[in-house]
Tab-separated table of C-alpha atoms in Angstrom:
chain	number	residue	atom	x	y	z
V	256	MET	CA	-25.411	-85.680	15.529
V	257	PRO	CA	-28.424	-87.557	16.884
V	258	GLU	CA	-27.703	-90.606	14.695
V	259	ALA	CA	-24.698	-91.350	16.937
V	260	LEU	CA	-27.137	-92.492	19.640
V	261	ALA	CA	-28.425	-95.258	17.358
V	262	PHE	CA	-25.206	-97.291	17.288
V	263	PRO	CA	-22.803	-98.913	19.757
V	264	ALA	CA	-19.979	-96.704	21.035
V	265	ALA	CA	-17.427	-99.048	19.446
V	266	LEU	CA	-18.543	-97.752	16.032
V	267	ALA	CA	-18.082	-94.064	16.928
V	268	GLN	CA	-15.122	-93.354	14.623
V	269	THR	CA	-16.597	-95.165	11.626
V	270	LEU	CA	-19.966	-93.545	12.259
V	271	ALA	CA	-18.422	-90.067	12.478
V	272	ARG	CA	-16.792	-90.555	9.053
V	273	GLN	CA	-20.074	-91.782	7.572
V	274	LEU	CA	-22.080	-88.899	8.991
V	275	ALA	CA	-19.528	-86.405	7.663
V	276	ALA	CA	-19.905	-87.974	4.210
V	277	LEU	CA	-23.715	-88.033	4.398
V	278	SER	CA	-24.407	-84.610	5.920
V	279	PRO	CA	-23.745	-82.429	2.837
V	280	GLY	CA	-26.930	-82.212	0.822
V	281	GLN	CA	-29.101	-83.537	3.650
V	282	LEU	CA	-32.610	-82.101	3.235
V	283	HIS	CA	-32.983	-81.600	6.996
V	284	ALA	CA	-32.096	-83.268	10.270
V	285	PRO	CA	-33.409	-86.768	10.989
V	286	SER	CA	-36.861	-86.877	12.537
V	287	ALA	CA	-37.438	-87.554	16.225
V	288	PRO	CA	-36.103	-90.947	17.255
V	289	PHE	CA	-37.778	-93.997	18.682
V	290	GLU	CA	-36.181	-95.577	21.730
V	291	VAL	CA	-35.325	-99.240	22.170
V	292	ARG	CA	-32.879	-101.237	24.250
V	293	GLN	CA	-30.238	-103.579	22.957
V	294	ASP	CA	-28.047	-105.520	25.333
V	295	GLY	CA	-28.972	-103.105	28.112
V	296	ARG	CA	-28.091	-99.962	26.120
V	297	LEU	CA	-30.729	-97.373	25.311
V	298	LEU	CA	-30.680	-96.532	21.595
V	299	HIS	CA	-32.282	-93.519	19.910
V	300	ILE	CA	-32.919	-94.432	16.282
V	301	PRO	CA	-34.287	-91.818	13.881
V	302	VAL	CA	-37.725	-92.549	12.486
V	303	ARG	CA	-36.719	-90.950	9.163
V	304	THR	CA	-33.515	-89.693	7.604
V	305	TYR	CA	-33.221	-87.266	4.705
V	306	TYR	CA	-29.787	-87.889	3.220
V	307	ASP	CA	-29.033	-87.278	-0.420
V	308	ARG	CA	-29.894	-90.527	-2.213
V	309	GLU	CA	-26.695	-90.780	-4.275
V	310	ARG	CA	-24.440	-90.011	-1.322
V	311	LEU	CA	-26.203	-92.639	0.755
V	312	LEU	CA	-25.974	-95.253	-1.992
V	313	ALA	CA	-22.252	-94.551	-2.398
V	314	CYS	CA	-21.740	-95.023	1.342
V	315	THR	CA	-23.669	-98.309	1.354
V	316	ARG	CA	-21.078	-99.740	-1.039
V	317	LEU	CA	-18.221	-99.191	1.400
V	318	PRO	CA	-16.766	-102.362	2.914
V	319	GLY	CA	-17.281	-103.562	6.469
V	320	ASP	CA	-18.989	-101.606	9.217
V	321	ALA	CA	-18.996	-98.361	7.203
V	322	GLY	CA	-21.269	-99.846	4.550
V	323	ALA	CA	-23.456	-101.536	7.166
V	324	ILE	CA	-23.912	-98.242	9.034
V	325	ALA	CA	-25.043	-96.573	5.804
V	326	LEU	CA	-27.462	-99.454	5.152
V	327	CYS	CA	-28.907	-99.048	8.647
V	328	LEU	CA	-29.400	-95.326	8.127
V	329	GLY	CA	-30.862	-96.076	4.698
V	330	THR	CA	-33.536	-98.277	6.296
V	331	ARG	CA	-34.802	-95.074	7.913
V	332	HIS	CA	-34.714	-93.007	4.671
V	333	HIS	CA	-37.822	-91.082	3.612
V	334	ASP	CA	-37.809	-92.858	0.214
V	335	GLY	CA	-39.539	-96.239	0.572
V	336	HIS	CA	-37.746	-97.707	-2.443
V	337	LEU	CA	-34.395	-96.825	-0.897
V	338	ARG	CA	-35.518	-98.242	2.475
V	339	GLU	CA	-36.377	-101.504	0.737
V	340	ALA	CA	-33.047	-101.689	-1.121
V	341	CYS	CA	-31.112	-101.037	2.086
V	342	ALA	CA	-33.179	-103.573	4.040
V	343	ARG	CA	-32.563	-106.282	1.456
V	344	GLN	CA	-28.813	-105.656	1.610
V	345	LEU	CA	-28.826	-105.499	5.406
V	346	LEU	CA	-30.536	-108.888	5.562
V	347	LEU	CA	-27.439	-110.352	3.885
V	348	GLN	CA	-25.390	-109.413	6.954
V	349	GLU	CA	-25.622	-110.623	10.526
V	350	ARG	CA	-24.166	-107.903	12.692
V	351	THR	CA	-25.974	-107.850	16.030
V	352	TRP	CA	-26.165	-104.056	16.080
V	353	THR	CA	-28.220	-104.012	12.845
V	354	VAL	CA	-31.133	-105.880	14.452
V	355	PRO	CA	-33.061	-102.771	15.659
V	356	PHE	CA	-33.030	-101.311	12.156
V	357	VAL	CA	-34.413	-104.489	10.575
V	358	VAL	CA	-37.050	-105.142	13.251
V	359	HIS	CA	-38.454	-101.623	13.018
V	360	LEU	CA	-39.254	-102.248	9.364
V	361	CYS	CA	-41.684	-105.014	10.361
V	362	GLY	CA	-44.127	-102.250	11.249
V	363	GLU	CA	-43.788	-100.678	7.781
V	364	TYR	CA	-46.614	-99.768	5.435
V	365	VAL	CA	-44.432	-100.680	2.421
V	366	LEU	CA	-45.478	-104.287	1.973
V	367	GLU	CA	-42.456	-105.281	-0.126
V	368	ILE	CA	-40.191	-104.468	2.835
V	369	VAL	CA	-42.302	-106.469	5.258
V	370	GLU	CA	-42.376	-109.416	2.852
V	371	ALA	CA	-38.583	-109.379	2.394
V	372	ILE	CA	-38.022	-109.401	6.141
V	373	GLY	CA	-40.698	-112.026	6.715
V	374	ALA	CA	-39.007	-114.304	4.193
V	375	ALA	CA	-35.659	-113.905	5.984
V	376	LEU	CA	-37.029	-114.642	9.472
V	377	PRO	CA	-36.247	-116.615	11.580
V	378	ALA	CA	-33.041	-117.779	9.879
V	379	TRP	CA	-31.550	-114.271	10.005
V	380	ASN	CA	-29.581	-113.692	13.192
V	381	ALA	CA	-32.119	-115.616	15.303
V	382	ALA	CA	-30.288	-115.463	18.645
V	383	ALA	CA	-29.719	-111.694	18.443
V	384	LEU	CA	-33.293	-111.145	17.274
V	385	ALA	CA	-34.704	-113.204	20.140
V	386	ARG	CA	-32.662	-111.279	22.744
V	387	TYR	CA	-33.665	-107.941	21.248
V	388	LEU	CA	-37.354	-108.828	21.059
V	389	ARG	CA	-37.413	-110.054	24.667
V	390	GLU	CA	-35.729	-106.837	25.757
V	391	ASN	CA	-38.388	-104.683	24.042
V	392	PRO	CA	-41.821	-106.304	24.598
V	393	ALA	CA	-43.813	-103.044	24.588
V	394	TYR	CA	-42.067	-101.985	21.407
V	395	VAL	CA	-42.965	-105.298	19.709
V	396	ASP	CA	-46.580	-104.733	20.786
V	397	THR	CA	-46.442	-101.296	19.132
V	398	LEU	CA	-45.046	-102.780	15.909
V	399	GLU	CA	-47.862	-105.305	15.830
V	400	ARG	CA	-50.509	-102.606	16.357
V	401	ARG	CA	-48.866	-100.602	13.567
V	402	ALA	CA	-48.963	-103.633	11.246
V	403	VAL	CA	-52.671	-104.104	11.963
V	404	SER	CA	-53.310	-100.425	11.318
V	405	TYR	CA	-51.440	-100.425	7.990
V	406	TRP	CA	-53.231	-103.604	6.935
V	407	ASN	CA	-56.569	-102.008	7.752
V	408	CYS	CA	-55.728	-98.720	6.018
V	409	TYR	CA	-53.750	-99.791	2.937
V	410	HIS	CA	-53.938	-103.526	2.325
V	411	ARG	CA	-57.320	-104.806	3.477
V	412	ARG	CA	-58.773	-104.914	-0.035
V	413	GLU	CA	-55.981	-107.159	-1.262
V	414	TYR	CA	-55.938	-109.196	1.982
V	415	PRO	CA	-59.495	-109.175	3.397
V	416	GLU	CA	-58.474	-111.566	6.183
V	417	TRP	CA	-55.821	-110.488	8.680
V	418	ASP	CA	-54.420	-114.033	8.773
V	419	ALA	CA	-53.557	-113.863	5.048
V	420	TYR	CA	-51.677	-110.554	5.345
V	421	PRO	CA	-47.855	-110.844	5.027
V	422	GLY	CA	-47.402	-108.384	7.893
V	423	ARG	CA	-49.286	-110.731	10.194
V	424	ARG	CA	-47.008	-113.608	9.198
V	425	THR	CA	-43.941	-111.444	9.792
V	426	MET	CA	-45.218	-110.416	13.215
V	427	ALA	CA	-45.981	-114.072	14.022
V	428	ALA	CA	-42.367	-114.944	13.150
V	429	LEU	CA	-41.148	-112.177	15.471
V	430	ARG	CA	-43.427	-113.398	18.253
V	431	ALA	CA	-42.097	-116.945	17.818
V	432	LEU	CA	-38.533	-115.659	18.081
V	433	GLN	CA	-39.472	-113.602	21.125
V	434	GLN	CA	-40.513	-116.832	22.856
V	435	LEU	CA	-37.215	-118.637	22.233
V	436	THR	CA	-35.460	-119.674	25.406
V	437	PRO	CA	-32.018	-118.110	25.800
V	438	ARG	CA	-29.100	-120.507	25.617
């Protein structure tokens, strides 16, 4: 399953159990992935997943890494409300391997997701975020361009000035973290 390339190898057994639980009822395979690096590893994270909503929600309630894996996959779900719910729960955890899933949401068109993440930054997993952002500068540039595009297309009436747009503030928080000096 392509989702296996989105997580560290140490999670392979837990991930395999989660994917077996999520696969029945899946509308179709996850969409083509985006590529990022984390701690030198190339990850392939699906842009969208199409799991059955109730199955996914049941898996997110599992304890430990199993629930966190389901939350990560839920942040890629085709249903924006489910993406938001999973993102909010994921922000309550600080596993390093969840960082790529949270950061990708900063380029979302669903403003409630961007606002939730913006409110959590930079207190959420700052050291891991900073490392990840420094490792993926072109990707962060792409997220920022995406945020500008979504602002221009969907939110410009409500926020006529780019500086007032929550997505801009979220991207500014990411850029500030990207500049942190490693310890």
